[in-house]
CSV table of C-alpha atoms in Angstrom, one decimal:
chain,number,residue,atom,x,y,z
A,1,MET,CA,91.6,128.5,85.9
A,2,PHE,CA,93.8,129.8,88.7
A,3,TYR,CA,92.4,129.3,92.2
A,4,ASN,CA,93.3,130.3,95.7
A,5,ILE,CA,93.2,126.9,97.6
A,6,ALA,CA,93.7,126.0,101.2
A,7,VAL,CA,95.0,122.6,102.3
A,8,VAL,CA,94.1,121.8,105.9
A,9,GLY,CA,96.4,119.1,107.4
A,10,PHE,CA,100.0,118.5,106.5
A,11,GLY,CA,100.2,114.8,106.7
A,12,LEU,CA,100.6,112.4,103.8
A,13,ALA,CA,97.4,113.3,101.9
A,14,GLY,CA,97.9,117.0,102.6
A,15,ARG,CA,101.4,117.0,101.3
A,16,LEU,CA,100.4,115.1,98.1
A,17,ALA,CA,97.5,117.5,97.6
A,18,ALA,CA,99.7,120.6,98.1
A,19,LEU,CA,102.4,119.2,95.8
A,20,GLU,CA,99.9,118.6,93.0
A,21,LEU,CA,97.8,121.7,93.3
A,22,SER,CA,100.7,124.1,93.7
A,23,LYS,CA,101.7,123.4,90.1
A,24,LEU,CA,98.8,125.5,88.9
A,25,HIS,CA,97.3,127.3,91.8
A,26,HIS,CA,98.1,129.4,94.8
A,27,VAL,CA,98.1,127.1,97.9
A,28,THR,CA,98.1,127.8,101.6
A,29,VAL,CA,98.7,125.0,104.0
A,30,PHE,CA,97.3,125.0,107.6
A,31,GLU,CA,98.6,122.6,110.2
A,32,ALA,CA,97.6,122.3,113.9
A,33,ASP,CA,101.1,121.0,114.8
A,34,ASP,CA,104.5,122.4,114.2
A,35,GLU,CA,106.5,121.8,111.0
A,36,GLN,CA,107.7,118.4,112.3
A,37,THR,CA,104.1,117.2,112.3
A,38,PRO,CA,104.7,114.7,115.2
A,39,ASN,CA,101.1,113.4,115.1
A,40,SER,CA,100.9,112.7,111.5
A,41,ALA,CA,100.0,109.0,110.8
A,42,GLY,CA,102.2,109.1,107.7
A,43,LYS,CA,105.3,109.4,109.9
A,44,VAL,CA,104.5,106.2,111.8
A,45,ALA,CA,104.6,103.9,108.9
A,46,ALA,CA,106.7,101.5,106.9
A,47,ALA,CA,105.2,103.1,103.7
A,48,MET,CA,104.7,99.8,102.0
A,49,LEU,CA,102.8,99.7,98.8
A,50,ALA,CA,101.1,96.4,99.1
A,51,PRO,CA,97.9,95.9,97.1
A,52,LEU,CA,98.1,92.1,97.0
A,53,ALA,CA,98.8,91.7,100.7
A,54,GLU,CA,96.1,94.2,101.7
A,55,SER,CA,93.6,92.5,99.4
A,56,VAL,CA,93.3,89.8,102.1
A,57,LEU,CA,91.2,92.3,104.1
A,58,CYS,CA,90.2,95.1,101.7
A,59,GLU,CA,87.9,95.0,98.7
A,60,ALA,CA,89.2,94.4,95.2
A,61,ASP,CA,88.5,98.0,94.1
A,62,LEU,CA,90.8,99.4,96.8
A,63,ALA,CA,93.5,97.0,95.8
A,64,LEU,CA,93.1,98.2,92.2
A,65,MET,CA,93.4,101.7,93.5
A,66,GLY,CA,96.6,100.7,95.1
A,67,LEU,CA,98.0,99.6,91.8
A,68,ASP,CA,97.0,103.0,90.4
A,69,SER,CA,98.9,104.7,93.2
A,70,MET,CA,101.9,102.4,92.5
A,71,LYS,CA,102.2,103.9,89.0
A,72,ARG,CA,101.9,107.4,90.3
A,73,TRP,CA,104.6,107.3,93.0
A,74,PRO,CA,107.6,107.3,90.7
A,75,GLU,CA,106.4,110.5,89.0
A,76,ILE,CA,105.8,112.1,92.4
A,77,VAL,CA,109.3,111.2,93.6
A,78,SER,CA,110.9,112.3,90.4
A,79,GLU,CA,109.6,115.8,90.8
A,80,LEU,CA,111.2,116.2,94.3
A,81,GLU,CA,114.7,117.4,95.0
A,82,GLY,CA,116.8,115.0,97.0
A,83,ASP,CA,117.0,111.3,97.1
A,84,VAL,CA,113.7,109.7,98.0
A,85,PHE,CA,113.9,105.9,98.1
A,86,PHE,CA,111.3,104.1,96.0
A,87,GLN,CA,111.4,100.4,95.4
A,88,GLN,CA,109.2,97.9,93.5
A,89,GLN,CA,110.8,94.5,93.9
A,90,GLY,CA,107.9,92.7,95.5
A,91,THR,CA,107.2,91.6,99.1
A,92,LEU,CA,108.3,88.3,100.6
A,93,VAL,CA,105.9,86.6,102.9
A,94,VAL,CA,107.3,83.9,105.2
A,95,ALA,CA,106.2,81.8,108.2
A,96,HIS,CA,107.9,79.6,110.8
A,97,GLN,CA,106.8,76.0,110.7
A,98,GLN,CA,104.4,76.4,113.6
A,99,ASP,CA,102.6,79.2,111.8
A,100,LYS,CA,102.3,77.6,108.4
A,101,GLY,CA,98.6,77.4,108.9
A,102,ASP,CA,98.4,81.2,109.0
A,103,LEU,CA,100.4,81.4,105.8
A,104,GLN,CA,98.0,78.9,104.1
A,105,SER,CA,95.0,81.0,105.2
A,106,PHE,CA,96.7,84.2,104.1
A,107,THR,CA,97.4,82.6,100.7
A,108,GLN,CA,93.8,81.5,100.1
A,109,ARG,CA,92.5,85.0,100.9
A,110,ILE,CA,94.7,86.9,98.5
A,111,LYS,CA,92.6,88.3,95.6
A,112,PRO,CA,94.1,88.2,92.1
A,113,ILE,CA,94.3,91.9,91.1
A,114,ALA,CA,94.5,92.9,87.4
A,115,GLY,CA,96.5,89.8,86.5
A,116,HIS,CA,98.8,90.1,89.5
A,117,SER,CA,98.9,87.1,91.9
A,118,ALA,CA,101.1,85.6,94.6
A,119,GLN,CA,103.8,83.1,93.7
A,120,ALA,CA,104.4,80.2,96.1
A,121,LEU,CA,108.1,79.7,97.1
A,122,ASN,CA,110.0,76.8,98.5
A,123,ALA,CA,113.1,77.1,100.6
A,124,GLN,CA,115.5,77.2,97.7
A,125,GLN,CA,113.5,80.0,96.0
A,126,ILE,CA,113.4,82.0,99.2
A,127,ALA,CA,117.2,81.7,99.4
A,128,GLN,CA,117.5,82.9,95.8
A,129,LEU,CA,115.4,86.0,96.5
A,130,GLU,CA,116.9,86.7,99.9
A,131,PRO,CA,120.3,84.9,100.4
A,132,GLU,CA,120.5,85.8,104.1
A,133,LEU,CA,117.3,84.0,104.8
A,134,ALA,CA,118.7,80.7,103.4
A,135,ASN,CA,117.8,77.7,105.6
A,136,ARG,CA,115.4,79.7,107.8
A,137,PHE,CA,112.1,79.1,106.1
A,138,ASN,CA,110.7,76.2,104.2
A,139,GLN,CA,107.7,78.0,102.5
A,140,GLY,CA,106.7,81.4,101.5
A,141,LEU,CA,105.1,83.7,99.0
A,142,LEU,CA,106.3,86.4,96.6
A,143,LEU,CA,104.0,89.3,95.9
A,144,PRO,CA,105.8,90.6,92.9
A,145,CYS,CA,103.9,93.8,92.1
A,146,GLU,CA,104.5,95.4,95.5
A,147,GLY,CA,106.9,98.1,96.6
A,148,GLN,CA,107.7,100.7,99.2
A,149,ILE,CA,108.9,104.3,99.8
A,150,ASP,CA,110.9,105.9,102.5
A,151,ASN,CA,108.4,108.0,104.3
A,152,GLN,CA,110.9,110.1,106.2
A,153,ALA,CA,112.7,111.1,103.1
A,154,PHE,CA,109.4,111.9,101.4
A,155,TYR,CA,108.2,114.1,104.3
A,156,LYS,CA,111.5,116.1,104.1
A,157,ALA,CA,111.7,116.4,100.4
A,158,SER,CA,108.0,117.4,100.0
A,159,PHE,CA,108.4,120.2,102.5
A,160,THR,CA,111.5,121.4,100.7
A,161,MET,CA,109.7,121.4,97.3
A,162,LEU,CA,106.7,123.3,98.7
A,163,ASN,CA,109.0,125.9,100.2
A,164,LYS,CA,110.7,126.3,96.8
A,165,ARG,CA,107.3,126.9,95.2
A,166,LYS,CA,106.5,129.6,97.8
A,167,VAL,CA,103.6,127.7,99.3
A,168,GLN,CA,102.7,129.4,102.6
A,169,CYS,CA,102.6,126.9,105.5
A,170,VAL,CA,100.8,128.1,108.6
A,171,PHE,CA,101.8,125.9,111.5
A,172,ASN,CA,100.5,125.6,115.1
A,173,GLN,CA,97.1,126.8,114.1
A,174,ARG,CA,93.9,124.9,114.5
A,175,VAL,CA,91.3,126.2,112.1
A,176,THR,CA,87.5,126.2,111.8
A,177,ILE,CA,86.0,125.3,108.4
A,178,LYS,CA,82.6,126.9,108.2
A,179,ASN,CA,80.5,128.2,105.3
A,180,GLY,CA,83.3,127.4,102.9
A,181,GLU,CA,85.8,129.6,104.8
A,182,ILE,CA,88.7,129.0,107.1
A,183,ASN,CA,88.6,131.2,110.2
A,184,ASN,CA,86.3,133.6,108.2
A,185,ARG,CA,88.9,133.7,105.4
A,186,PRO,CA,87.5,132.9,102.0
A,187,PHE,CA,89.2,130.4,99.6
A,188,ASP,CA,88.1,129.1,96.2
A,189,TYR,CA,88.6,125.6,97.4
A,190,ILE,CA,89.4,124.0,100.8
A,191,ILE,CA,91.0,120.5,100.8
A,192,ASP,CA,90.4,119.0,104.2
A,193,CYS,CA,93.1,116.4,105.0
A,194,ARG,CA,92.9,116.6,108.8
A,195,GLY,CA,92.7,112.8,109.4
A,196,LEU,CA,91.7,112.3,113.0
A,197,GLY,CA,91.8,116.0,113.5
A,198,ALA,CA,88.3,116.0,111.8
A,199,LYS,CA,86.9,113.5,114.3
A,200,SER,CA,84.5,116.0,115.8
A,201,ASP,CA,83.0,116.4,112.3
A,202,LYS,CA,83.1,112.8,111.1
A,203,LEU,CA,82.5,109.3,112.4
A,204,LEU,CA,86.2,108.3,112.6
A,205,ARG,CA,88.1,106.0,114.9
A,206,GLY,CA,91.8,105.6,115.4
A,207,VAL,CA,93.6,102.4,114.5
A,208,ARG,CA,96.9,102.1,116.3
A,209,GLY,CA,100.2,101.4,114.5
A,210,GLU,CA,103.6,100.8,116.1
A,211,VAL,CA,106.9,100.8,114.3
A,212,ALA,CA,110.5,100.5,115.4
A,213,ARG,CA,113.3,101.9,113.2
A,214,LEU,CA,116.7,100.1,113.5
A,215,TYR,CA,120.2,100.5,112.2
A,216,ALA,CA,121.3,97.0,111.3
A,217,PRO,CA,124.6,96.8,109.4
A,218,GLU,CA,124.7,93.0,109.7
A,219,VAL,CA,121.4,92.6,107.9
A,220,ASN,CA,121.1,92.8,104.1
A,221,LEU,CA,117.5,92.2,103.1
A,222,ILE,CA,116.6,93.4,99.7
A,223,ARG,CA,112.8,93.7,99.8
A,224,PRO,CA,110.1,94.0,102.5
A,225,VAL,CA,109.4,90.8,104.4
A,226,ARG,CA,106.1,89.9,106.1
A,227,LEU,CA,106.2,87.3,108.9
A,228,MET,CA,103.0,85.5,109.9
A,229,HIS,CA,102.6,85.9,113.6
A,230,PRO,CA,100.0,84.6,116.1
A,231,ARG,CA,98.9,88.1,117.3
A,232,TYR,CA,99.3,90.0,114.1
A,233,PRO,CA,101.4,90.0,110.9
A,234,ILE,CA,104.9,91.6,111.4
A,235,TYR,CA,106.6,93.5,108.5
A,236,ILE,CA,110.2,94.3,108.1
A,237,ALA,CA,110.9,97.0,105.5
A,238,PRO,CA,114.5,97.7,104.5
A,239,LYS,CA,115.3,101.4,104.0
A,240,PRO,CA,118.6,103.0,102.7
A,241,ASN,CA,121.8,103.0,104.8
A,242,HIS,CA,121.0,99.7,106.6
A,243,GLU,CA,118.0,101.0,108.3
A,244,TYR,CA,114.9,98.9,108.8
A,245,VAL,CA,111.3,99.7,109.8
A,246,ILE,CA,109.6,96.9,111.8
A,247,GLY,CA,106.0,97.1,112.6
A,248,ALA,CA,102.5,95.6,113.0
A,249,THR,CA,99.9,96.1,110.4
A,250,GLU,CA,97.1,97.1,112.8
A,251,ILE,CA,96.0,97.1,116.5
A,252,GLU,CA,92.4,98.0,117.2
A,253,SER,CA,93.0,100.6,119.9
A,254,GLN,CA,92.4,104.3,120.4
A,255,ASP,CA,95.4,104.6,122.6
A,256,SER,CA,97.8,107.2,121.3
A,257,GLY,CA,100.4,106.7,124.0
A,258,ALA,CA,103.9,105.4,123.6
A,259,ALA,CA,104.6,101.9,122.5
A,260,THR,CA,104.1,99.3,125.2
A,261,VAL,CA,106.8,96.9,126.5
A,262,ARG,CA,104.8,93.9,125.1
A,263,SER,CA,104.6,95.3,121.6
A,264,THR,CA,108.3,96.4,121.6
A,265,LEU,CA,109.4,92.9,122.7
A,266,GLU,CA,107.2,91.2,120.1
A,267,LEU,CA,108.3,93.4,117.2
A,268,LEU,CA,112.0,93.1,118.0
A,269,SER,CA,111.9,89.4,118.9
A,270,ALA,CA,110.0,88.6,115.7
A,271,ALA,CA,112.6,90.5,113.7
A,272,TYR,CA,115.3,88.4,115.4
A,273,THR,CA,113.6,85.2,114.4
A,274,VAL,CA,113.7,86.3,110.8
A,275,HIS,CA,117.4,87.3,110.9
A,276,SER,CA,119.8,86.9,113.8
A,277,GLY,CA,121.7,90.0,112.6
A,278,PHE,CA,119.0,92.1,114.2
A,279,ALA,CA,120.4,91.1,117.7
A,280,GLU,CA,123.2,93.7,117.2
A,281,ALA,CA,121.0,96.4,115.6
A,282,ARG,CA,120.8,99.8,117.1
A,283,LEU,CA,117.3,101.0,118.0
A,284,LEU,CA,116.9,104.5,116.4
A,285,ASN,CA,113.4,105.1,117.6
A,286,ILE,CA,110.1,103.4,118.3
A,287,GLN,CA,106.9,105.2,117.5
A,288,ALA,CA,103.1,104.7,117.9
A,289,GLY,CA,100.4,106.5,116.2
A,290,LEU,CA,96.7,106.4,115.3
A,291,ARG,CA,95.5,106.1,111.7
A,292,PRO,CA,92.0,107.5,110.8
A,293,ALA,CA,89.4,104.9,109.8
A,294,PHE,CA,85.7,104.8,109.2
A,295,SER,CA,83.6,101.9,110.4
A,296,ASP,CA,83.9,100.0,107.0
A,297,ASN,CA,87.7,100.8,106.8
A,298,ARG,CA,87.1,102.4,103.4
A,299,PRO,CA,88.5,105.9,102.5
A,300,GLU,CA,86.2,108.7,101.4
A,301,VAL,CA,86.5,111.7,99.1
A,302,THR,CA,83.5,113.9,99.7
A,303,GLN,CA,82.5,117.4,98.7
A,304,VAL,CA,80.2,119.9,100.2
A,305,GLY,CA,80.3,123.2,98.3
A,306,ASN,CA,83.9,124.3,97.9
A,307,VAL,CA,85.2,121.9,100.6
A,308,ILE,CA,86.6,118.6,99.5
A,309,SER,CA,87.6,116.1,102.2
A,310,ILE,CA,89.9,113.1,102.0
A,311,ASN,CA,89.8,110.9,105.1
A,312,GLY,CA,89.6,107.3,106.4
A,313,LEU,CA,92.8,105.9,104.8
A,314,TYR,CA,93.0,103.4,107.6
A,315,ARG,CA,96.3,101.5,107.2
A,316,HIS,CA,96.4,102.1,103.4
A,317,GLY,CA,97.8,105.6,103.4
A,318,TYR,CA,100.8,105.3,101.1
A,319,MET,CA,98.9,102.7,99.0
A,320,LEU,CA,95.9,104.8,98.3
A,321,ALA,CA,96.7,108.5,98.9
A,322,PRO,CA,98.1,109.3,95.4
A,323,ALA,CA,95.0,107.9,93.7
A,324,LEU,CA,92.7,109.7,96.1
A,325,VAL,CA,94.4,113.0,95.6
A,326,ALA,CA,94.0,112.5,91.9
A,327,GLN,CA,90.3,112.3,92.5
A,328,VAL,CA,90.4,115.6,94.4
A,329,VAL,CA,92.3,117.3,91.6
A,330,SER,CA,89.8,116.1,89.0
A,331,ARG,CA,87.0,118.0,90.9
A,332,ILE,CA,88.8,121.3,90.7
A,333,GLN,CA,87.8,122.9,87.5
């Protein structure tokens, strides 16, 4: 069947839904912001695909869903034009000596997922995986199944592909979804991907994320690195062209303002303790944003009539979105 489908919200889930549905159906995208989507949670992310690391706090079924998404990302990327960086070489978890208790606690809470588990590392093994971290850490973990994607490249390439497919994108327009219509305009299906834009309709809260993007030509890390930290775990994700995204996994705050001095100093100083080459890095930007979450931090795919909603991805957007979009597509018959 060929359907006329509306996708509301042009963040990560909205883009993935539009990409998949536009293969067979006529798709119109509605977005409250302009085409740069400055308030999209997917733009303020390291885009790490980390089911083992996230299993410390999330349920096993969500971690399994993350493994499912991991298998889907290469196919998604292969269908886009342009070079979208995707990597699956695992995640390295390290801790300074004073924080080794946090590392031990983290290790004990990792859930074995579908035969995947963490591998304990000594100083020599860390140096073999990341030569530039030699003699910096005495203990660590390798989470071998994990990966990452370059979110900025994905946002750009997905928009280019949707334009090529003649998908109509209506920007700067807030819409009302009522009686299965958008602003009194009928569609066969409406895919609601508004995130926090749907807060007036759903019991959502914002979870703040902060990331700095650096150009660091003196640093040559191969894979994402997680550093145990007293306030919150810090991650360093290498992107193409010597760029690195440094961030904190979550901050329970509804504040959508700019990054604070405290957070900026903590992120950058933590990166420097991992690799002194970050001292000469250039700060490209630092961003803060809110990710939508329900009270149980679990995502939901719900349907009322012809309206299917995806929301509550919490900090698991890139890890879960492809699998959740696949659930949506399966409902369209």
